[in-house]
PDB file of C-alpha atoms in Angstrom:
ATOM      1  CA  UNK A   1     -18.177  79.155   7.764  1.00 41.00           C
ATOM      2  CA  UNK A   2     -17.128  83.059   7.968  1.00 40.00           C
ATOM      3  CA  UNK A   3     -19.147  85.796   6.417  1.00 40.00           C
ATOM      4  CA  UNK A   4     -17.851  88.957   5.039  1.00 39.00           C
ATOM      5  CA  UNK A   5     -17.793  92.091   7.507  1.00 43.00           C
ATOM      6  CA  UNK A   6     -18.073  95.540   7.703  1.00 40.00           C
ATOM      7  CA  UNK A   7     -14.076  96.559   6.508  1.00 59.00           C
ATOM      8  CA  UNK A   8     -14.991  94.629   3.455  1.00 69.00           C
ATOM      9  CA  UNK A   9     -12.203  93.599   1.041  1.00 71.00           C
ATOM     10  CA  UNK A  10      -9.681  93.264   4.489  1.00 80.00           C
ATOM     11  CA  UNK A  11     -11.947  90.230   5.515  1.00 86.00           C
ATOM     12  CA  UNK A  12     -11.684  87.068   4.958  1.00 90.00           C
ATOM     13  CA  UNK A  13     -13.528  85.283   2.766  1.00 91.00           C
ATOM     14  CA  UNK A  14     -16.066  82.018   2.365  1.00 91.00           C
ATOM     15  CA  UNK A  15     -14.741  78.732   1.093  1.00 93.00           C
ATOM     16  CA  UNK A  16     -16.157  76.504  -1.203  1.00 93.00           C
ATOM     17  CA  UNK A  17     -15.503  73.098  -0.221  1.00 92.00           C
ATOM     18  CA  UNK A  18     -17.378  71.844  -3.183  1.00 92.00           C
ATOM     19  CA  UNK A  19     -14.696  73.315  -4.982  1.00 92.00           C
ATOM     20  CA  UNK A  20     -11.664  71.071  -6.918  1.00 91.00           C
ATOM     21  CA  UNK A  21      -9.114  73.799  -5.902  1.00 92.00           C
ATOM     22  CA  UNK A  22      -7.770  72.986  -2.357  1.00 92.00           C
ATOM     23  CA  UNK A  23      -8.993  74.647   0.405  1.00 94.00           C
ATOM     24  CA  UNK A  24      -5.621  75.601   1.482  1.00 93.00           C
ATOM     25  CA  UNK A  25      -5.502  77.046  -1.962  1.00 92.00           C
ATOM     26  CA  UNK A  26      -8.570  78.600  -1.219  1.00 93.00           C
ATOM     27  CA  UNK A  27      -6.881  80.078   1.320  1.00 93.00           C
ATOM     28  CA  UNK A  28      -3.623  81.139   0.324  1.00 90.00           C
ATOM     29  CA  UNK A  29      -5.430  83.068  -2.218  1.00 90.00           C
ATOM     30  CA  UNK A  30      -7.516  84.806  -0.143  1.00 91.00           C
ATOM     31  CA  UNK A  31      -4.979  85.416   2.510  1.00 89.00           C
ATOM     32  CA  UNK A  32      -3.272  87.158  -0.806  1.00 85.00           C
ATOM     33  CA  UNK A  33      -5.934  89.062  -1.408  1.00 87.00           C
ATOM     34  CA  UNK A  34      -6.327  90.463   1.654  1.00 86.00           C
ATOM     35  CA  UNK A  35      -3.006  91.221   1.225  1.00 80.00           C
ATOM     36  CA  UNK A  36      -3.010  93.663  -1.707  1.00 75.00           C
ATOM     37  CA  UNK A  37      -6.410  94.958  -0.918  1.00 77.00           C
ATOM     38  CA  UNK A  38      -3.942  96.624   2.264  1.00 75.00           C
ATOM     39  CA  UNK A  39      -4.425  94.292   5.424  1.00 80.00           C
ATOM     40  CA  UNK A  40      -2.068  92.994   7.907  1.00 79.00           C
ATOM     41  CA  UNK A  41       0.165  96.483   7.891  1.00 71.00           C
ATOM     42  CA  UNK A  42       0.429  95.401  12.046  1.00 69.00           C
ATOM     43  CA  UNK A  43       0.573  92.431  12.151  1.00 75.00           C
ATOM     44  CA  UNK A  44      -0.076  89.011  10.511  1.00 81.00           C
ATOM     45  CA  UNK A  45      -2.999  86.915  12.301  1.00 83.00           C
ATOM     46  CA  UNK A  46      -1.859  83.951  14.262  1.00 83.00           C
ATOM     47  CA  UNK A  47      -2.573  80.133  12.918  1.00 85.00           C
ATOM     48  CA  UNK A  48      -5.553  79.786  16.057  1.00 88.00           C
ATOM     49  CA  UNK A  49      -7.272  82.954  14.433  1.00 89.00           C
ATOM     50  CA  UNK A  50      -7.130  81.637  10.749  1.00 91.00           C
ATOM     51  CA  UNK A  51      -8.266  78.326  12.280  1.00 92.00           C
ATOM     52  CA  UNK A  52     -11.912  80.039  13.571  1.00 92.00           C
ATOM     53  CA  UNK A  53     -12.277  82.823  10.858  1.00 91.00           C
ATOM     54  CA  UNK A  54     -12.025  79.979   8.189  1.00 93.00           C
ATOM     55  CA  UNK A  55     -13.109  77.442   9.950  1.00 93.00           C
ATOM     56  CA  UNK A  56     -10.497  74.785   8.803  1.00 93.00           C
ATOM     57  CA  UNK A  57      -8.182  72.461  10.227  1.00 94.00           C
ATOM     58  CA  UNK A  58      -4.872  73.833  11.688  1.00 91.00           C
ATOM     59  CA  UNK A  59      -2.687  71.688   8.980  1.00 93.00           C
ATOM     60  CA  UNK A  60      -4.853  73.139   6.484  1.00 93.00           C
ATOM     61  CA  UNK A  61      -4.005  77.138   7.339  1.00 90.00           C
ATOM     62  CA  UNK A  62      -0.360  75.281   7.908  1.00 89.00           C
ATOM     63  CA  UNK A  63      -0.049  74.634   4.681  1.00 90.00           C
ATOM     64  CA  UNK A  64      -1.179  78.238   3.232  1.00 88.00           C
ATOM     65  CA  UNK A  65       1.366  79.517   5.364  1.00 85.00           C
ATOM     66  CA  UNK A  66       4.029  77.566   3.822  1.00 84.00           C
ATOM     67  CA  UNK A  67       2.968  79.042   0.588  1.00 83.00           C
ATOM     68  CA  UNK A  68       3.542  82.511   1.725  1.00 81.00           C
ATOM     69  CA  UNK A  69       6.762  81.660   3.687  1.00 75.00           C
ATOM     70  CA  UNK A  70       7.447  80.190   0.341  1.00 70.00           C
ATOM     71  CA  UNK A  71       6.823  83.421  -1.776  1.00 68.00           C
ATOM     72  CA  UNK A  72       8.074  85.835   0.539  1.00 64.00           C
ATOM     73  CA  UNK A  73       5.337  86.924   1.270  1.00 72.00           C
ATOM     74  CA  UNK A  74       5.754  86.729   4.666  1.00 73.00           C
ATOM     75  CA  UNK A  75       8.994  86.450   7.577  1.00 65.00           C
ATOM     76  CA  UNK A  76       8.962  83.374   9.987  1.00 58.00           C
ATOM     77  CA  UNK A  77      11.062  83.955  12.465  1.00 51.00           C
ATOM     78  CA  UNK A  78      11.297  81.103  15.806  1.00 50.00           C
ATOM     79  CA  UNK A  79      10.057  83.331  18.479  1.00 50.00           C
ATOM     80  CA  UNK A  80       8.866  85.934  16.812  1.00 55.00           C
ATOM     81  CA  UNK A  81       5.273  86.316  15.521  1.00 57.00           C
ATOM     82  CA  UNK A  82       4.844  86.394  11.257  1.00 60.00           C
ATOM     83  CA  UNK A  83       4.771  88.906   9.689  1.00 57.00           C
ATOM     84  CA  UNK A  84       4.454  90.709   5.752  1.00 59.00           C
ATOM     85  CA  UNK A  85       7.545  91.210   4.056  1.00 54.00           C
ATOM     86  CA  UNK A  86       7.384  94.783   2.832  1.00 50.00           C
ATOM     87  CA  UNK A  87      10.920  94.766   2.064  1.00 54.00           C
ATOM     88  CA  UNK A  88       9.480  92.875  -1.580  1.00 56.00           C
ATOM     89  CA  UNK A  89       9.831  94.871  -4.708  1.00 58.00           C
ATOM     90  CA  UNK A  90       6.598  94.320  -6.941  1.00 57.00           C
ATOM     91  CA  UNK A  91       6.808  94.681 -10.845  1.00 59.00           C
ATOM     92  CA  UNK A  92       3.587  94.620 -13.246  1.00 58.00           C
ATOM     93  CA  UNK A  93       5.194  93.240 -16.479  1.00 60.00           C
ATOM     94  CA  UNK A  94       3.598  94.324 -19.320  1.00 54.00           C
ATOM     95  CA  UNK A  95       2.852  97.881 -18.627  1.00 50.00           C
ATOM     96  CA  UNK A  96       5.448 101.188 -18.771  1.00 47.00           C
ATOM     97  CA  UNK A  97       5.794 101.261 -15.130  1.00 52.00           C
ATOM     98  CA  UNK A  98       8.182 103.311 -12.579  1.00 55.00           C
ATOM     99  CA  UNK A  99       9.978 102.803 -10.107  1.00 60.00           C
ATOM    100  CA  UNK A 100      11.324 105.176  -8.587  1.00 59.00           C
ATOM    101  CA  UNK A 101       6.957 106.312  -8.234  1.00 60.00           C
ATOM    102  CA  UNK A 102       6.004 102.300  -7.086  1.00 60.00           C
ATOM    103  CA  UNK A 103       8.659 102.933  -3.820  1.00 61.00           C
ATOM    104  CA  UNK A 104       7.956 106.344  -3.206  1.00 61.00           C
ATOM    105  CA  UNK A 105       4.001 105.542  -3.343  1.00 57.00           C
ATOM    106  CA  UNK A 106       4.140 102.583  -0.767  1.00 57.00           C
ATOM    107  CA  UNK A 107       5.887 104.508   1.658  1.00 63.00           C
ATOM    108  CA  UNK A 108       9.462 103.386   0.764  1.00 66.00           C
ATOM    109  CA  UNK A 109      11.944 105.702   0.477  1.00 74.00           C
ATOM    110  CA  UNK A 110      13.982 105.968  -2.663  1.00 78.00           C
ATOM    111  CA  UNK A 111      17.157 106.530  -3.469  1.00 84.00           C
ATOM    112  CA  UNK A 112      20.503 106.304  -5.535  1.00 90.00           C
ATOM    113  CA  UNK A 113      23.924 106.358  -5.536  1.00 94.00           C
ATOM    114  CA  UNK A 114      25.289 107.204  -8.181  1.00 96.00           C
ATOM    115  CA  UNK A 115      28.601 105.489  -9.179  1.00 97.00           C
ATOM    116  CA  UNK A 116      28.856 106.415 -12.511  1.00 97.00           C
ATOM    117  CA  UNK A 117      28.272 109.448 -15.153  1.00 97.00           C
ATOM    118  CA  UNK A 118      30.193 110.605 -17.572  1.00 98.00           C
ATOM    119  CA  UNK A 119      30.714 110.005 -21.862  1.00 98.00           C
ATOM    120  CA  UNK A 120      31.634 106.954 -22.703  1.00 98.00           C
ATOM    121  CA  UNK A 121      32.611 104.928 -26.565  1.00 97.00           C
ATOM    122  CA  UNK A 122      31.420 100.764 -26.033  1.00 97.00           C
ATOM    123  CA  UNK A 123      31.407  99.630 -29.244  1.00 96.00           C
ATOM    124  CA  UNK A 124      28.623  96.833 -28.160  1.00 96.00           C
ATOM    125  CA  UNK A 125      26.648  98.928 -26.596  1.00 97.00           C
ATOM    126  CA  UNK A 126      26.335 101.471 -29.592  1.00 97.00           C
ATOM    127  CA  UNK A 127      25.614  98.309 -31.936  1.00 96.00           C
ATOM    128  CA  UNK A 128      22.098  97.261 -29.399  1.00 96.00           C
ATOM    129  CA  UNK A 129      21.629 100.668 -30.027  1.00 97.00           C
ATOM    130  CA  UNK A 130      22.056 100.743 -33.858  1.00 96.00           C
ATOM    131  CA  UNK A 131      24.926 103.043 -33.297  1.00 97.00           C
ATOM    132  CA  UNK A 132      28.532 102.964 -35.021  1.00 97.00           C
ATOM    133  CA  UNK A 133      31.360 101.138 -32.816  1.00 96.00           C
ATOM    134  CA  UNK A 134      32.962 104.564 -31.791  1.00 96.00           C
ATOM    135  CA  UNK A 135      29.377 107.302 -30.981  1.00 97.00           C
ATOM    136  CA  UNK A 136      29.701 108.637 -28.166  1.00 98.00           C
ATOM    137  CA  UNK A 137      27.704 107.808 -25.454  1.00 98.00           C
ATOM    138  CA  UNK A 138      26.235 108.810 -21.725  1.00 98.00           C
ATOM    139  CA  UNK A 139      26.676 105.536 -19.121  1.00 98.00           C
ATOM    140  CA  UNK A 140      25.230 106.568 -15.608  1.00 97.00           C
ATOM    141  CA  UNK A 141      25.330 103.631 -13.438  1.00 97.00           C
ATOM    142  CA  UNK A 142      23.367 104.156 -10.073  1.00 95.00           C
ATOM    143  CA  UNK A 143      23.023 102.079  -7.240  1.00 94.00           C
ATOM    144  CA  UNK A 144      19.251 101.520  -6.667  1.00 90.00           C
ATOM    145  CA  UNK A 145      17.815 101.877  -2.629  1.00 87.00           C
ATOM    146  CA  UNK A 146      15.268 101.732  -0.767  1.00 79.00           C
ATOM    147  CA  UNK A 147      14.727 102.221   2.581  1.00 76.00           C
ATOM    148  CA  UNK A 148      18.177 102.270   2.521  1.00 81.00           C
ATOM    149  CA  UNK A 149      18.947  99.068   1.364  1.00 81.00           C
ATOM    150  CA  UNK A 150      20.430  98.303  -1.228  1.00 87.00           C
ATOM    151  CA  UNK A 151      17.741  97.013  -4.085  1.00 86.00           C
ATOM    152  CA  UNK A 152      18.911  97.141  -7.913  1.00 89.00           C
ATOM    153  CA  UNK A 153      22.560  97.926  -9.835  1.00 93.00           C
ATOM    154  CA  UNK A 154      21.713  99.857 -13.290  1.00 93.00           C
ATOM    155  CA  UNK A 155      23.634 100.771 -15.759  1.00 96.00           C
ATOM    156  CA  UNK A 156      22.355 102.696 -18.269  1.00 96.00           C
ATOM    157  CA  UNK A 157      23.352 103.627 -21.769  1.00 98.00           C
ATOM    158  CA  UNK A 158      22.400 106.185 -24.160  1.00 98.00           C
ATOM    159  CA  UNK A 159      23.633 108.375 -27.142  1.00 98.00           C
ATOM    160  CA  UNK A 160      25.497 111.350 -26.365  1.00 98.00           C
ATOM    161  CA  UNK A 161      23.710 113.906 -28.581  1.00 97.00           C
ATOM    162  CA  UNK A 162      20.073 113.355 -27.047  1.00 97.00           C
ATOM    163  CA  UNK A 163      21.536 112.750 -23.399  1.00 97.00           C
ATOM    164  CA  UNK A 164      24.226 115.359 -22.941  1.00 97.00           C
ATOM    165  CA  UNK A 165      22.135 117.692 -20.895  1.00 97.00           C
ATOM    166  CA  UNK A 166      22.020 114.709 -18.013  1.00 97.00           C
ATOM    167  CA  UNK A 167      25.949 115.458 -16.935  1.00 97.00           C
ATOM    168  CA  UNK A 168      24.485 117.828 -15.175  1.00 96.00           C
ATOM    169  CA  UNK A 169      21.031 116.303 -13.360  1.00 95.00           C
ATOM    170  CA  UNK A 170      21.753 114.939 -10.015  1.00 94.00           C
ATOM    171  CA  UNK A 171      20.676 111.093 -10.034  1.00 93.00           C
ATOM    172  CA  UNK A 172      20.425 110.479  -6.269  1.00 91.00           C
ATOM    173  CA  UNK A 173      16.864 110.971  -5.879  1.00 86.00           C
ATOM    174  CA  UNK A 174      15.137 111.522  -9.641  1.00 86.00           C
ATOM    175  CA  UNK A 175      14.292 108.797 -12.161  1.00 87.00           C
ATOM    176  CA  UNK A 176      16.415 108.697 -15.255  1.00 91.00           C
ATOM    177  CA  UNK A 177      13.243 108.818 -17.789  1.00 90.00           C
ATOM    178  CA  UNK A 178      11.935 111.824 -15.741  1.00 89.00           C
ATOM    179  CA  UNK A 179      15.056 113.651 -16.804  1.00 94.00           C
ATOM    180  CA  UNK A 180      15.323 112.432 -20.074  1.00 95.00           C
ATOM    181  CA  UNK A 181      11.765 113.794 -21.106  1.00 94.00           C
ATOM    182  CA  UNK A 182      12.187 117.230 -18.662  1.00 95.00           C
ATOM    183  CA  UNK A 183      16.333 118.003 -19.942  1.00 96.00           C
ATOM    184  CA  UNK A 184      16.440 116.497 -23.353  1.00 97.00           C
ATOM    185  CA  UNK A 185      12.358 116.324 -24.479  1.00 96.00           C
ATOM    186  CA  UNK A 186      13.070 112.760 -25.287  1.00 96.00           C
ATOM    187  CA  UNK A 187      10.278 110.571 -23.933  1.00 93.00           C
ATOM    188  CA  UNK A 188      10.338 106.767 -23.763  1.00 91.00           C
ATOM    189  CA  UNK A 189       7.408 105.410 -25.056  1.00 90.00           C
ATOM    190  CA  UNK A 190       7.735 101.724 -25.111  1.00 87.00           C
ATOM    191  CA  UNK A 191      10.986  99.260 -25.564  1.00 88.00           C
ATOM    192  CA  UNK A 192      11.678  95.582 -24.647  1.00 88.00           C
ATOM    193  CA  UNK A 193      13.357  93.444 -21.905  1.00 85.00           C
ATOM    194  CA  UNK A 194      15.108  89.803 -21.727  1.00 88.00           C
ATOM    195  CA  UNK A 195      15.146  88.643 -17.746  1.00 87.00           C
ATOM    196  CA  UNK A 196      16.395  85.330 -16.128  1.00 89.00           C
ATOM    197  CA  UNK A 197      18.522  84.504 -13.299  1.00 89.00           C
ATOM    198  CA  UNK A 198      22.324  85.793 -12.387  1.00 88.00           C
ATOM    199  CA  UNK A 199      24.743  84.926 -10.714  1.00 91.00           C
ATOM    200  CA  UNK A 200      26.084  88.642  -9.812  1.00 91.00           C
ATOM    201  CA  UNK A 201      30.378  88.935 -10.531  1.00 90.00           C
ATOM    202  CA  UNK A 202      32.295  89.916  -7.022  1.00 91.00           C
ATOM    203  CA  UNK A 203      31.482  93.861  -7.697  1.00 92.00           C
ATOM    204  CA  UNK A 204      28.024  93.518  -8.291  1.00 92.00           C
ATOM    205  CA  UNK A 205      27.251  90.616  -5.368  1.00 90.00           C
ATOM    206  CA  UNK A 206      29.400  93.000  -2.991  1.00 92.00           C
ATOM    207  CA  UNK A 207      27.038  96.391  -3.680  1.00 92.00           C
ATOM    208  CA  UNK A 208      23.865  94.635  -3.573  1.00 89.00           C
ATOM    209  CA  UNK A 209      24.798  93.174  -0.029  1.00 88.00           C
ATOM    210  CA  UNK A 210      24.330  89.552  -0.992  1.00 84.00           C
ATOM    211  CA  UNK A 211      26.522  86.270   0.210  1.00 81.00           C
ATOM    212  CA  UNK A 212      28.525  84.275  -2.262  1.00 79.00           C
ATOM    213  CA  UNK A 213      27.098  81.981  -5.038  1.00 80.00           C
ATOM    214  CA  UNK A 214      23.878  84.438  -3.949  1.00 83.00           C
ATOM    215  CA  UNK A 215      20.982  84.553  -7.065  1.00 83.00           C
ATOM    216  CA  UNK A 216      20.266  87.528  -8.182  1.00 89.00           C
ATOM    217  CA  UNK A 217      17.626  88.685 -11.523  1.00 88.00           C
ATOM    218  CA  UNK A 218      19.264  89.737 -14.748  1.00 91.00           C
ATOM    219  CA  UNK A 219      17.677  92.570 -16.620  1.00 88.00           C
ATOM    220  CA  UNK A 220      18.835  93.390 -20.055  1.00 91.00           C
ATOM    221  CA  UNK A 221      16.215  96.912 -21.771  1.00 91.00           C
ATOM    222  CA  UNK A 222      16.022  98.636 -24.589  1.00 93.00           C
ATOM    223  CA  UNK A 223      14.499 101.274 -24.310  1.00 92.00           C
ATOM    224  CA  UNK A 224      13.180 103.352 -27.571  1.00 93.00           C
ATOM    225  CA  UNK A 225      11.359 106.075 -28.012  1.00 94.00           C
ATOM    226  CA  UNK A 226       8.887 106.126 -30.744  1.00 93.00           C
ATOM    227  CA  UNK A 227      11.191 103.613 -32.848  1.00 93.00           C
ATOM    228  CA  UNK A 228      14.007 105.016 -32.024  1.00 96.00           C
ATOM    229  CA  UNK A 229      16.264 103.184 -29.464  1.00 96.00           C
ATOM    230  CA  UNK A 230      17.137 106.236 -27.445  1.00 97.00           C
ATOM    231  CA  UNK A 231      18.892 103.118 -24.094  1.00 96.00           C
ATOM    232  CA  UNK A 232      20.167 100.218 -23.157  1.00 97.00           C
ATOM    233  CA  UNK A 233      20.356  99.058 -20.033  1.00 94.00           C
ATOM    234  CA  UNK A 234      21.581  96.367 -17.642  1.00 94.00           C
ATOM    235  CA  UNK A 235      20.280  95.359 -14.687  1.00 90.00           C
ATOM    236  CA  UNK A 236      20.683  93.382 -11.566  1.00 92.00           C
ATOM    237  CA  UNK A 237      18.422  92.919  -8.939  1.00 88.00           C
ATOM    238  CA  UNK A 238      17.811  91.920  -5.460  1.00 85.00           C
ATOM    239  CA  UNK A 239      16.105  88.217  -6.247  1.00 79.00           C
ATOM    240  CA  UNK A 240      15.035  88.057  -2.414  1.00 73.00           C
ATOM    241  CA  UNK A 241      13.713  91.805  -2.957  1.00 71.00           C
ATOM    242  CA  UNK A 242      11.931  92.559  -6.007  1.00 70.00           C
ATOM    243  CA  UNK A 243      10.076  89.651  -8.354  1.00 68.00           C
ATOM    244  CA  UNK A 244       7.804  90.085 -11.114  1.00 67.00           C
ATOM    245  CA  UNK A 245       3.942  90.412 -11.812  1.00 65.00           C
ATOM    246  CA  UNK A 246       1.749  89.376 -14.857  1.00 63.00           C
ATOM    247  CA  UNK A 247      -1.635  90.034 -15.380  1.00 62.00           C
ATOM    248  CA  UNK A 248      -4.043  88.400 -18.269  1.00 62.00           C
ATOM    249  CA  UNK A 249      -6.288  87.205 -20.087  1.00 62.00           C
ATOM    250  CA  UNK A 250      -7.848  85.479 -22.923  1.00 63.00           C
ATOM    251  CA  UNK A 251      -7.277  88.976 -24.562  1.00 63.00           C
ATOM    252  CA  UNK A 252      -4.103  89.484 -24.067  1.00 58.00           C
ATOM    253  CA  UNK A 253      -0.896  89.250 -26.900  1.00 62.00           C
ATOM    254  CA  UNK A 254       0.979  86.393 -26.574  1.00 57.00           C
ATOM    255  CA  UNK A 255       4.510  86.932 -24.672  1.00 56.00           C
ATOM    256  CA  UNK A 256       7.681  84.375 -26.611  1.00 57.00           C
ATOM    257  CA  UNK A 257       9.047  82.023 -24.285  1.00 53.00           C
ATOM    258  CA  UNK A 258      12.431  81.245 -23.604  1.00 53.00           C
ATOM    259  CA  UNK A 259      13.647  78.153 -26.084  1.00 52.00           C
ATOM    260  CA  UNK A 260      11.556  79.499 -29.172  1.00 48.00           C
ATOM    261  CA  UNK A 261      13.536  82.342 -28.426  1.00 44.00           C
ATOM    262  CA  UNK A 262      16.357  81.782 -28.265  1.00 44.00           C
ATOM    263  CA  UNK A 263      16.227  79.618 -31.483  1.00 41.00           C
ATOM    264  CA  UNK A 264      14.569  82.772 -33.436  1.00 41.00           C
ATOM    265  CA  UNK A 265      18.076  84.691 -32.043  1.00 42.00           C
ATOM    266  CA  UNK A 266      20.076  82.110 -34.013  1.00 40.00           C
ATOM    267  CA  UNK A 267      18.128  83.691 -37.673  1.00 41.00           C
ATOM    268  CA  UNK A 268      18.758  87.371 -36.377  1.00 41.00           C
ATOM    269  CA  UNK A 269      20.896  89.505 -36.171  1.00 41.00           C
ATOM    270  CA  UNK A 270      18.734  92.068 -33.699  1.00 39.00           C
ATOM    271  CA  UNK A 271      20.232  92.453 -30.624  1.00 39.00           C
ATOM    272  CA  UNK A 272      16.674  91.920 -28.478  1.00 38.00           C
ATOM    273  CA  UNK A 273      15.604  89.166 -30.599  1.00 37.00           C
ATOM    274  CA  UNK A 274      15.913  86.469 -28.013  1.00 39.00           C
ATOM    275  CA  UNK A 275      13.867  88.909 -25.767  1.00 40.00           C
ATOM    276  CA  UNK A 276      10.392  88.321 -24.627  1.00 44.00           C
ATOM    277  CA  UNK A 277       7.736  90.893 -26.065  1.00 42.00           C
ATOM    278  CA  UNK A 278       7.768  92.230 -22.854  1.00 47.00           C
ATOM    279  CA  UNK A 279       7.433  96.748 -22.713  1.00 48.00           C
ATOM    280  CA  UNK A 280      10.263  98.251 -20.663  1.00 51.00           C
ATOM    281  CA  UNK A 281       9.122  99.234 -16.802  1.00 47.00           C
ATOM    282  CA  UNK A 282       9.992 102.735 -16.766  1.00 45.00           C
ATOM    283  CA  UNK A 283      12.693 103.315 -14.204  1.00 56.00           C
TER     284      UNK A 283
END
């Protein structure tokens, strides 16, 4: 059985053979812990090394590695050593979150191709924002790139009366919420999102580099400044490069499940009645 080594968080921890949790599941959990602590950045250990470090069978190691690959955390290719999938971006649920800052913090180059930045009118979106149908809006449509590879197709609508100054902004390498705060003195403080599996249309699949019928995530977001709705956003995110992570405790606020939310939608006129109660990320 292994013991903690001087490198601390990067070192393997002993597995508990008296635990009801299978050894492969314990191994999987400890490898994830080490990954999150920054281990394996240069190379991922081979099977024989893991069997020695944890004093387990090769079958146990292979089961843990199979789960890591299934979760998109490790890439295994014929003829090459396994390696971490550093392309996957994790977004925490239940907190304000900046994709722009997170990518920069991970050393990932974040930039956007601006596809549209203009005034527009959209009755459906205006309804989401609590505005009259012909209220002028500012629309920002972007293709979000991480290390030069497509990550998300993002379209945000804001009331023109507060967002007009954004028309002069360069969104190639900056965040919407940052510019909204700087140019318009408006700070998004919360909101709600609905996240669900989605099949992109032909244009979205082409922009994101997805194969035909390859699934993605669809995110609808209503952002608020205080109690006022100030943003309606529709985002399509590549499923192979993005994952959502939630931390919880016995003090966590409950999150509405989809069937219950859908049922409540039938008795509510709110445009986000079916959305889980998840504070929106700041991107």
